Amino acid sequence: MESDPRRPRLVLLLSGRGSNALKILDAIDAGRVPMTLVGAIADRPAAGLDRLAERGIDTVEIPRAAFPDRAAFEQALDETLTGFAPDLVALAGFMRVLSDAFVERHAGTMLNIHPSLLPAYRGLDTHARALADGATEHGASVHWVTPELDGGPVIAQARVPIEPGDDVASLTARVLEQEHRLYPAVLALLGRAAVRTPDDESPNAPLVLDRDLDVDGRRTDADRGRAGARADR
Ligand code: GRF
């Protein structure tokens, strides 16, 4: 993919099917997410990585099984990631828990999508657990990644009802449909120049709407007005 220097550089991490990753690429290609997908990495053979490669994305497989321990795997992952010089790293079905040190090195740049309404149902088997509890609502969350598993600040959520007669398959499908809307929507927001991403000192702080910029990164009328007033003086 051509890299536009004005656009945030995005890298995707995945482990399997990659339906979220492909929806993100669709949204970028359609001009709805103003980012450049500079690369994708999988920690095992992954159908999603193959689909991204077919669409011209620079993909790298770093199989965890090829490394003696997590530290060696994460070193290789870090080197590849750093080589892509990403502004944002989006975990999309990346099924590996990263060490605290790794997460801290990338604090404020790493996002994940999790199939529950966090803080409910961190971890695995979220749909089965929601059904077993008799919950009436379920959904998905996009959150910043922090060392606490599925515990980082939530950026946005999509909610779905749990219907009578739902099973894991029907609920998973209903949530996944919303995941496919939610992740591109969050990335679209993060890609806009009008929103500042967290800074180094408070990497997980809420996004801040920049009052001087409109959603396309142009000076707002209010700001032009102030500049005009200054010039008149
Ligand atoms: C999604 O449900 C995501 O929320 C979870 O893993 C699944 C990945 O699906 N973390 P896909 O690989 O994006 O199709």
XYZ file of N, CA and C and ligand atoms in Angstrom:
713
model
N 0.843 -1.205 0.000
C 0.000 0.000 0.000
C 0.882 1.260 0.000
N 0.574 2.233 -0.889
C 1.293 3.521 -0.904
C 1.215 4.176 0.459
N 2.311 4.664 0.959
C 2.271 5.294 2.275
C 2.158 6.807 2.113
N 1.065 7.371 2.638
C 0.874 8.810 2.612
C 1.458 9.360 3.914
N 2.502 10.192 3.839
C 3.182 10.632 5.054
C 2.286 11.395 6.021
N 1.137 11.911 5.553
C 0.256 12.670 6.456
C -0.647 11.743 7.258
N -0.722 10.487 6.868
C -1.681 9.582 7.517
C -1.003 8.703 8.562
N -1.680 8.462 9.684
C -1.112 7.545 10.673
C -0.834 6.173 10.053
N 0.279 5.599 10.474
C 0.691 4.280 9.981
C 0.140 3.225 10.941
N -0.643 2.303 10.374
C -1.311 1.272 11.180
C -0.698 -0.094 10.902
N -0.491 -0.869 11.978
C -0.101 -2.276 11.836
C -1.150 -3.126 12.547
N -1.532 -4.246 11.933
C -2.502 -5.163 12.523
C -1.802 -6.422 13.029
N -2.234 -6.900 14.180
C -1.755 -8.177 14.716
C -2.934 -9.131 14.786
N -2.773 -10.335 14.246
C -3.879 -11.293 14.246
C -3.361 -12.718 14.373
N -4.310 -13.638 14.603
C -3.922 -15.039 14.814
C -4.702 -16.018 13.949
N -5.777 -15.582 13.291
C -6.622 -16.580 12.627
C -7.335 -16.063 11.404
N -8.646 -16.140 11.465
C -9.534 -15.829 10.343
C -9.357 -14.412 9.819
N -9.221 -13.468 10.716
C -8.909 -12.101 10.288
C -10.069 -11.313 9.718
N -11.301 -11.658 10.124
C -12.429 -10.919 9.536
C -12.399 -9.446 9.962
N -12.015 -9.166 11.201
C -11.916 -7.756 11.616
C -10.826 -7.036 10.830
N -9.691 -7.700 10.671
C -8.582 -7.084 9.929
C -9.020 -6.732 8.505
N -9.761 -7.650 7.877
C -10.184 -7.397 6.497
C -11.202 -6.263 6.412
N -12.076 -6.172 7.423
C -13.038 -5.053 7.440
C -12.308 -3.721 7.624
N -11.246 -3.742 8.420
C -10.465 -2.509 8.598
C -9.818 -2.125 7.265
N -9.269 -3.109 6.571
C -8.659 -2.801 5.263
C -9.724 -2.294 4.278
N -10.902 -2.917 4.287
C -11.991 -2.436 3.414
C -12.278 -0.960 3.698
N -12.338 -0.623 4.986
C -12.681 0.761 5.366
C -11.570 1.731 4.956
N -10.332 1.286 5.062
C -9.223 2.141 4.617
C -9.314 2.338 3.101
N -9.518 1.235 2.382
C -9.586 1.305 0.919
C -10.752 2.177 0.460
N -11.836 2.169 1.237
C -13.013 2.973 0.867
C -12.853 4.438 1.284
N -11.731 4.750 1.925
C -11.500 6.143 2.330
C -12.207 6.519 3.610
N -12.735 5.531 4.341
C -13.461 5.841 5.583
C -12.547 5.904 6.793
N -11.387 5.272 6.692
C -10.404 5.335 7.785
C -9.139 5.975 7.219
N -8.834 7.198 7.671
C -7.693 7.900 7.084
C -6.364 7.429 7.688
N -5.989 6.213 7.351
C -4.726 5.633 7.829
C -4.112 4.843 6.692
N -2.834 4.515 6.850
C -2.183 3.623 5.905
C -1.880 2.315 6.624
N -2.377 1.221 6.073
C -2.071 -0.084 6.664
C -0.692 -0.505 6.147
N 0.321 -0.323 6.992
C 1.701 -0.549 6.519
C 2.139 -2.000 6.715
N 1.396 -2.765 7.524
C 1.798 -4.153 7.687
C 0.856 -4.921 8.579
N 0.982 -6.247 8.525
C 0.204 -7.128 9.401
C 1.102 -8.276 9.817
N 0.925 -8.689 11.078
C 1.774 -9.734 11.650
C 0.873 -10.777 12.297
N 1.206 -12.055 12.099
C 0.493 -13.130 12.789
C 1.488 -13.983 13.564
N 0.997 -14.550 14.663
C 1.864 -15.362 15.524
C 1.759 -16.846 15.204
N 1.084 -17.170 14.083
C 0.910 -18.563 13.645
C 0.382 -18.501 12.213
N 0.363 -19.616 11.498
C -0.253 -19.566 10.170
C -1.700 -19.086 10.317
N -2.082 -18.080 9.553
C -3.398 -17.464 9.754
C -4.027 -17.143 8.401
N -5.254 -17.635 8.219
C -5.955 -17.385 6.949
C -6.067 -15.887 6.686
N -6.303 -15.135 7.759
C -6.458 -13.690 7.596
C -5.196 -13.035 7.044
N -4.052 -13.537 7.475
C -2.788 -12.960 6.988
C -2.646 -13.222 5.480
N -3.060 -14.422 5.049
C -2.989 -14.747 3.619
C -3.902 -13.814 2.812
N -5.108 -13.565 3.347
C -6.047 -12.676 2.625
C -5.464 -11.261 2.507
N -4.833 -10.798 3.574
C -4.241 -9.449 3.540
C -3.092 -9.406 2.534
N -2.293 -10.486 2.511
C -1.171 -10.539 1.562
C -1.695 -10.499 0.125
N -2.800 -11.213 -0.123
C -3.397 -11.217 -1.473
C -3.829 -9.811 -1.883
N -4.123 -9.005 -0.889
C -4.559 -7.634 -1.192
C -3.392 -6.647 -1.154
N -2.199 -7.169 -1.143
C -1.025 -6.301 -1.318
C -0.439 -5.750 -0.037
N -0.921 -6.249 1.111
C -0.377 -5.767 2.393
C 0.908 -6.522 2.709
N 1.849 -5.816 3.283
C 3.116 -6.401 3.708
C 2.835 -7.252 4.955
N 2.949 -8.563 4.840
C 2.605 -9.440 5.968
C 3.830 -10.212 6.437
N 3.856 -10.476 7.741
C 4.963 -11.243 8.318
C 4.376 -12.261 9.287
N 4.770 -13.515 9.125
C 4.370 -14.540 10.098
C 5.541 -14.768 11.050
N 5.278 -14.614 12.322
C 6.307 -14.860 13.341
C 5.758 -15.959 14.239
N 5.969 -17.206 13.871
C 5.312 -18.296 14.622
C 5.896 -18.428 16.026
N 5.037 -18.322 17.002
C 5.476 -18.475 18.401
C 6.195 -19.802 18.587
N 5.706 -20.847 17.874
C 6.257 -22.191 18.036
C 7.729 -22.265 17.598
N 8.197 -21.299 16.841
C 9.580 -21.340 16.354
C 10.566 -20.756 17.361
N 10.057 -20.282 18.496
C 10.945 -19.636 19.476
C 10.944 -20.434 20.789
N 12.101 -20.457 21.460
C 12.199 -21.273 22.676
C 11.345 -20.740 23.823
N 11.146 -19.428 23.870
C 10.356 -18.872 24.980
C 9.686 -17.571 24.548
N 8.865 -17.043 25.443
C 8.102 -15.838 25.106
C 9.007 -14.645 24.859
N 10.089 -14.559 25.632
C 10.985 -13.409 25.482
C 11.589 -13.367 24.071
N 12.003 -14.530 23.576
C 12.611 -14.582 22.231
C 11.569 -14.246 21.171
N 10.351 -14.767 21.346
C 9.266 -14.459 20.409
C 8.964 -12.958 20.408
N 8.864 -12.392 21.598
C 8.505 -10.966 21.686
C 9.618 -10.070 21.139
N 10.844 -10.525 21.266
C 11.948 -9.732 20.694
C 11.803 -9.672 19.166
N 11.490 -10.831 18.577
C 11.303 -10.864 17.114
C 10.085 -10.018 16.719
N 9.027 -10.129 17.499
C 7.816 -9.349 17.219
C 8.116 -7.851 17.308
N 8.838 -7.491 18.334
C 9.176 -6.090 18.546
C 10.005 -5.531 17.386
N 10.980 -6.330 16.947
C 11.841 -5.870 15.848
C 11.035 -5.667 14.575
N 10.145 -6.603 14.288
C 9.331 -6.478 13.068
C 8.390 -5.283 13.183
N 7.781 -5.176 14.352
C 6.847 -4.065 14.589
C 7.576 -2.720 14.441
N 8.691 -2.604 15.089
C 9.449 -1.358 15.035
C 9.860 -1.037 13.601
N 10.182 -2.089 12.846
C 10.553 -1.896 11.441
C 9.445 -1.252 10.618
N 8.196 -1.488 11.000
C 7.059 -0.874 10.288
C 6.834 0.577 10.733
N 7.503 1.010 11.788
C 7.351 2.376 12.326
C 5.883 2.783 12.463
N 5.106 1.997 13.211
C 3.670 2.302 13.300
C 3.360 3.462 14.246
N 2.296 4.166 13.942
C 1.716 5.115 14.899
C 0.717 4.400 15.788
N 0.016 3.433 15.211
C -0.971 2.645 15.966
C -0.827 1.168 15.620
N -1.039 0.333 16.629
C -1.015 -1.117 16.438
C -2.370 -1.640 16.895
N -3.107 -2.267 15.984
C -4.443 -2.758 16.323
C -4.419 -4.277 16.407
N -4.707 -4.795 17.597
C -4.832 -6.239 17.778
C -6.233 -6.627 17.314
N -6.302 -7.520 16.341
C -7.599 -7.912 15.777
C -7.648 -9.432 15.751
N -8.130 -10.013 16.859
C -8.121 -11.473 16.959
C -6.720 -11.998 17.164
N -5.894 -11.252 17.898
C -4.535 -11.705 18.231
C -4.649 -12.448 19.553
N -4.422 -13.760 19.514
C -4.823 -14.618 20.638
C -3.674 -14.904 21.601
N -2.752 -13.983 21.694
C -1.603 -14.232 22.565
C -1.518 -13.125 23.613
N -1.268 -13.521 24.837
C -1.105 -12.527 25.906
C 0.326 -12.012 25.851
N 0.468 -10.699 25.748
C 1.800 -10.084 25.653
C 2.306 -9.728 27.056
N 3.620 -9.761 27.205
C 4.192 -9.474 28.533
C 3.950 -8.011 28.910
N 4.007 -7.746 30.208
C 3.832 -6.365 30.681
C 4.857 -5.445 30.031
N 6.110 -5.930 29.960
C 7.186 -5.081 29.413
C 6.893 -4.729 27.954
N 6.415 -5.705 27.184
C 6.108 -5.457 25.775
C 4.986 -4.415 25.665
N 3.945 -4.638 26.447
C 2.793 -3.722 26.402
C 3.230 -2.315 26.812
N 4.042 -2.241 27.838
C 4.464 -0.912 28.308
C 5.317 -0.187 27.271
N 6.109 -0.949 26.533
C 6.919 -0.314 25.470
C 6.022 0.319 24.398
N 4.840 -0.230 24.216
C 3.951 0.272 23.153
C 2.731 0.999 23.726
N 2.840 1.421 24.974
C 1.694 2.055 25.640
C 1.191 3.255 24.856
N -0.110 3.343 24.775
C -0.715 4.490 24.102
C -0.783 4.359 22.594
N -0.248 3.259 22.056
C -0.339 3.064 20.606
C -1.074 1.771 20.268
N -1.396 0.964 21.280
C -1.917 -0.369 21.001
C -3.378 -0.499 21.416
N -4.202 -0.956 20.484
C -5.638 -1.136 20.727
C -6.005 -2.598 20.555
N -7.120 -2.988 21.163
C -7.616 -4.357 20.988
C -9.133 -4.310 20.866
N -9.677 -5.332 20.185
C -11.130 -5.508 20.211
C -11.436 -6.774 20.993
N -12.407 -6.650 21.887
C -12.746 -7.775 22.764
C -14.254 -8.001 22.685
N -14.667 -9.266 22.534
C -16.103 -9.524 22.333
C -16.908 -9.573 23.638
N -16.937 -8.468 24.331
C -17.839 -8.324 25.484
C -17.973 -6.842 25.784
N -18.929 -6.545 26.629
C -19.077 -5.166 27.099
C -18.188 -5.023 28.335
N -16.912 -4.761 28.094
C -15.970 -4.617 29.222
C -16.482 -3.538 30.171
N -16.293 -3.693 31.485
C -15.404 -4.665 32.127
C -16.011 -6.051 32.324
N -17.220 -6.303 31.789
C -17.785 -7.651 31.932
C -17.025 -8.628 31.034
N -16.843 -9.810 31.503
C -16.317 -10.932 30.722
C -14.972 -10.655 30.051
N -13.991 -10.353 30.851
C -12.619 -10.368 30.322
C -12.249 -11.825 30.015
N -11.230 -12.013 29.190
C -10.740 -13.371 28.926
C -11.539 -14.082 27.839
N -11.545 -15.412 27.913
C -12.083 -16.233 26.819
C -13.560 -16.590 27.035
N -14.146 -17.173 25.985
C -15.513 -17.750 26.043
C -16.552 -16.745 26.523
N -16.447 -15.544 26.052
C -17.318 -14.479 26.554
C -18.789 -14.730 26.215
N -19.035 -15.249 25.006
C -20.434 -15.439 24.589
C -21.105 -16.521 25.448
N -20.391 -17.633 25.649
C -20.949 -18.724 26.469
C -21.189 -18.239 27.897
N -20.282 -17.434 28.397
C -20.439 -16.969 29.786
C -21.621 -16.008 29.915
N -21.796 -15.145 28.923
C -22.936 -14.219 28.968
C -24.250 -14.998 28.905
N -24.309 -16.017 28.041
C -25.523 -16.842 27.939
C -25.780 -17.600 29.243
N -24.713 -18.168 29.809
C -24.863 -18.947 31.047
C -25.375 -18.075 32.195
N -25.006 -16.807 32.165
C -25.448 -15.879 33.217
C -26.876 -15.387 33.008
N -27.449 -15.688 31.852
C -28.776 -15.158 31.552
C -28.760 -13.665 31.270
N -27.626 -13.163 30.792
C -27.532 -11.726 30.474
C -28.514 -11.393 29.353
N -28.979 -10.162 29.344
C -29.925 -9.755 28.297
C -29.232 -8.932 27.217
N -27.985 -8.575 27.475
C -27.259 -7.719 26.532
C -25.801 -8.179 26.493
N -25.208 -8.014 25.316
C -23.803 -8.416 25.139
C -23.232 -7.446 24.104
N -21.981 -7.668 23.690
C -21.447 -6.741 22.703
C -19.955 -6.849 22.570
N -19.347 -5.751 22.131
C -17.905 -5.733 21.886
C -17.353 -4.387 22.333
N -16.071 -4.405 22.691
C -15.397 -3.184 23.149
C -14.073 -3.035 22.422
N -13.745 -1.797 22.060
C -12.379 -1.484 21.615
C -11.735 -0.708 22.752
N -10.548 -1.169 23.151
C -9.902 -0.563 24.332
C -8.404 -0.425 24.104
N -7.808 0.488 24.847
C -6.346 0.583 24.856
C -5.791 -0.648 25.541
N -4.662 -1.118 25.075
C -4.037 -2.288 25.692
C -3.096 -1.821 26.796
N -3.328 -2.366 27.998
C -2.449 -2.112 29.141
C -2.050 -3.486 29.693
N -1.105 -3.516 30.637
C -0.677 -4.823 31.130
C -1.812 -5.668 31.714
N -2.856 -5.047 32.208
C -3.976 -5.824 32.757
C -4.804 -6.417 31.607
N -4.933 -7.725 31.571
C -5.582 -8.393 30.439
C -7.028 -7.907 30.245
N -7.303 -7.376 29.058
C -8.626 -6.839 28.712
C -9.084 -5.777 29.714
N -8.112 -5.123 30.359
C -8.448 -4.174 31.417
C -8.149 -2.724 31.083
N -7.652 -2.446 29.883
C -7.295 -1.069 29.526
C -8.532 -0.219 29.284
N -8.354 1.099 29.284
C -9.497 2.007 29.102
C -10.274 1.734 27.812
N -11.587 1.688 27.967
C -12.449 1.424 26.814
C -12.615 2.699 25.996
N -12.473 2.576 24.693
C -12.653 3.730 23.800
C -14.102 3.771 23.292
N -14.630 2.621 22.899
C -16.001 2.590 22.369
C -16.543 1.170 22.440
N -17.867 1.092 22.474
C -18.521 -0.218 22.547
C -19.682 -0.300 21.565
N -20.004 -1.530 21.172
C -21.223 -1.793 20.392
C -22.038 -2.808 21.183
N -23.330 -2.532 21.321
C -24.196 -3.390 22.142
C -25.140 -4.188 21.253
N -25.428 -5.419 21.658
C -26.466 -6.205 20.974
C -27.361 -6.839 22.033
N -28.629 -7.077 21.699
C -29.494 -7.795 22.650
C -29.181 -9.284 22.608
N -29.416 -9.961 23.714
C -29.418 -11.432 23.705
C -30.879 -11.851 23.589
N -31.175 -12.592 22.513
C -32.564 -12.975 22.227
C -32.873 -14.342 22.843
N -34.157 -14.583 23.185
C -34.525 -15.933 23.643
C -34.146 -16.943 22.552
N -33.609 -18.050 22.933
C -33.237 -19.064 21.935
C -31.839 -18.884 21.366
N -31.152 -17.824 21.754
C -29.775 -17.648 21.279
C -28.890 -18.782 21.767
N -27.959 -19.186 20.914
C -26.890 -20.071 21.370
C -25.560 -19.368 21.067
N -24.456 -20.055 21.377
C -23.159 -19.396 21.210
C -22.960 -18.945 19.755
N -23.383 -19.793 18.814
C -23.172 -19.456 17.403
C -23.961 -18.211 16.996
N -25.223 -18.152 17.381
C -26.043 -17.004 16.952
C -25.560 -15.717 17.627
N -25.190 -15.836 18.901
C -24.739 -14.631 19.605
C -23.371 -14.169 19.081
N -22.495 -15.128 18.807
C -21.175 -14.781 18.260
C -21.343 -14.028 16.941
N -22.251 -14.522 16.099
C -22.457 -13.887 14.791
C -23.016 -12.477 14.954
N -23.922 -12.306 15.907
C -24.527 -10.974 16.109
C -23.483 -9.983 16.630
N -22.638 -10.455 17.511
C -21.594 -9.564 18.043
C -20.552 -9.258 16.957
N -20.182 -10.288 16.199
C -19.128 -10.084 15.185
C -19.554 -9.048 14.142
N -20.831 -9.093 13.784
C -21.342 -8.098 12.827
C -21.094 -6.676 13.361
N -21.282 -6.514 14.653
C -21.053 -5.190 15.260
C -19.557 -4.880 15.407
N -18.753 -5.909 15.671
C -17.298 -5.691 15.719
C -16.814 -5.099 14.392
N -17.404 -5.611 13.309
C -16.977 -5.167 11.976
C -17.325 -3.706 11.718
N -18.288 -3.173 12.451
C -18.616 -1.743 12.351
C -17.771 -0.932 13.340
N -17.615 -1.530 14.530
C -17.005 -0.780 15.632
C -15.528 -0.471 15.398
N -14.763 -1.476 14.975
C -13.311 -1.246 14.886
C -12.984 -0.184 13.827
N -13.549 -0.285 12.614
C -13.283 0.795 11.648
C -13.756 2.163 12.151
N -14.874 2.179 12.885
C -15.377 3.478 13.373
C -14.384 4.101 14.353
N -13.834 3.298 15.236
C -12.857 3.822 16.203
C -11.599 4.289 15.477
N -11.150 3.490 14.517
C -9.925 3.880 13.795
C -10.160 5.136 12.956
N -11.374 5.277 12.444
C -11.693 6.496 11.690
C -11.550 7.711 12.599
N -12.042 7.566 13.817
C -11.946 8.660 14.783
C -10.486 8.954 15.120
N -9.735 7.903 15.391
C -8.330 8.090 15.765
C -7.505 8.660 14.607
N -7.937 8.377 13.397
C -7.185 8.851 12.233
C -7.425 10.308 11.908
N -8.462 10.885 12.507
C -8.784 12.281 12.223
C -7.831 13.205 12.942
N -7.363 14.212 12.254
C -6.423 15.138 12.875
C -7.065 15.947 13.987
N -8.400 15.976 13.999
C -9.083 16.776 15.015
C -9.023 16.147 16.394
N -8.569 14.896 16.446
C -8.508 14.220 17.731
C -7.049 13.937 18.047
N -6.645 14.325 19.220
C -5.272 14.048 19.616
C -5.204 12.678 20.262
N -4.230 11.851 19.884
C -4.036 10.575 20.566
C -3.269 10.834 21.856
N -3.327 9.914 22.783
C -2.695 10.150 24.081
C -1.206 10.451 23.938
N -0.694 11.237 24.875
C 0.730 11.564 24.807
C 1.529 10.617 25.699
N 2.848 10.787 25.677
C 3.714 9.847 26.397
C 3.481 9.869 27.901
N 3.115 11.042 28.418
C 2.999 11.124 29.869
C 1.726 10.493 30.403
N 0.694 10.466 29.597
C -0.557 9.830 30.028
C -1.102 9.027 28.851
N -0.459 7.904 28.560
C -0.755 7.188 27.322
C -2.181 6.692 27.204
N -2.876 6.523 28.317
C -4.234 6.003 28.206
C -5.295 7.049 28.533
N -4.898 8.290 28.440
C -5.855 9.366 28.699
C -6.926 9.365 27.606
N -8.106 9.922 27.907
C -9.146 9.984 26.875
C -8.673 10.807 25.674
N -9.239 10.509 24.523
C -8.963 11.325 23.349
C -9.477 12.735 23.595
N -8.812 13.694 23.012
C -9.205 15.082 23.226
C -9.554 15.697 21.866
N -10.730 16.281 21.810
C -11.123 16.961 20.579
C -10.365 18.282 20.505
N -9.630 18.464 19.433
C -8.827 19.672 19.288
C -9.734 20.791 18.774
N -9.939 21.832 19.580
C -10.935 22.860 19.245
C -10.516 23.693 18.045
N -9.243 23.639 17.675
C -8.801 24.464 16.556
C -8.858 23.748 15.207
N -9.206 22.473 15.232
C -9.204 21.711 13.980
C -10.568 21.084 13.742
N -11.005 21.068 12.479
C -12.237 20.340 12.192
C -11.881 18.878 11.921
N -12.894 18.071 11.608
C -12.642 16.630 11.511
C -11.673 16.263 10.387
N -11.478 17.148 9.436
C -10.521 16.854 8.366
C -9.147 17.450 8.635
N -8.972 17.985 9.839
C -7.665 18.521 10.189
C -7.445 19.942 9.694
N -8.525 20.581 9.195
C -8.375 21.984 8.767
C -8.658 22.909 9.934
N -8.173 24.136 9.833
C -8.447 25.137 10.875
C -9.951 25.381 10.952
N -10.483 25.444 12.157
C -11.914 25.711 12.292
C -12.196 27.184 12.020
N -13.478 27.496 11.775
C -13.862 28.899 11.552
C -13.490 29.737 12.757
N -13.739 29.166 13.963
C -13.448 29.922 15.189
C -11.976 30.298 15.217
N -11.134 29.352 14.834
C -9.702 29.619 14.876
C -9.319 30.645 13.807
N -9.938 30.492 12.616
C -9.653 31.484 11.562
C -10.066 32.872 12.041
N -11.208 32.918 12.768
C -11.693 34.187 13.304
C -10.685 34.809 14.249
N -10.157 33.978 15.137
C -9.169 34.499 16.097
C -7.933 35.009 15.369
N -7.484 34.234 14.352
C -6.293 34.652 13.610
C -6.561 35.982 12.911
N -7.815 36.122 12.353
C -8.197 37.360 11.665
C -8.179 38.532 12.634
N -8.736 38.301 13.839
C -8.795 39.366 14.843
C -7.381 39.824 15.205
N -6.500 38.871 15.308
C -5.114 39.234 15.645
C -4.512 40.087 14.526
N -4.791 39.662 13.276
C -4.207 40.372 12.135
C -4.743 41.793 12.049
N -6.033 42.007 12.496
C -6.659 43.325 12.395
C -6.048 44.333 13.392
N -5.497 43.765 14.457
C -5.018 44.654 15.518
C -3.852 45.514 15.082
C -13.192 -11.509 17.403
O -14.389 -11.918 17.976
C -12.433 -10.610 18.345
O -13.238 -9.791 19.105
C -11.734 -11.607 19.221
O -11.349 -12.642 18.356
C -12.239 -12.691 17.234
C -11.394 -12.561 16.010
O -12.127 -12.757 14.835
N -10.642 -10.982 19.921
P -11.456 -12.406 13.430
O -10.125 -13.166 13.372
O -11.269 -10.937 13.357
O -12.406 -12.935 12.401
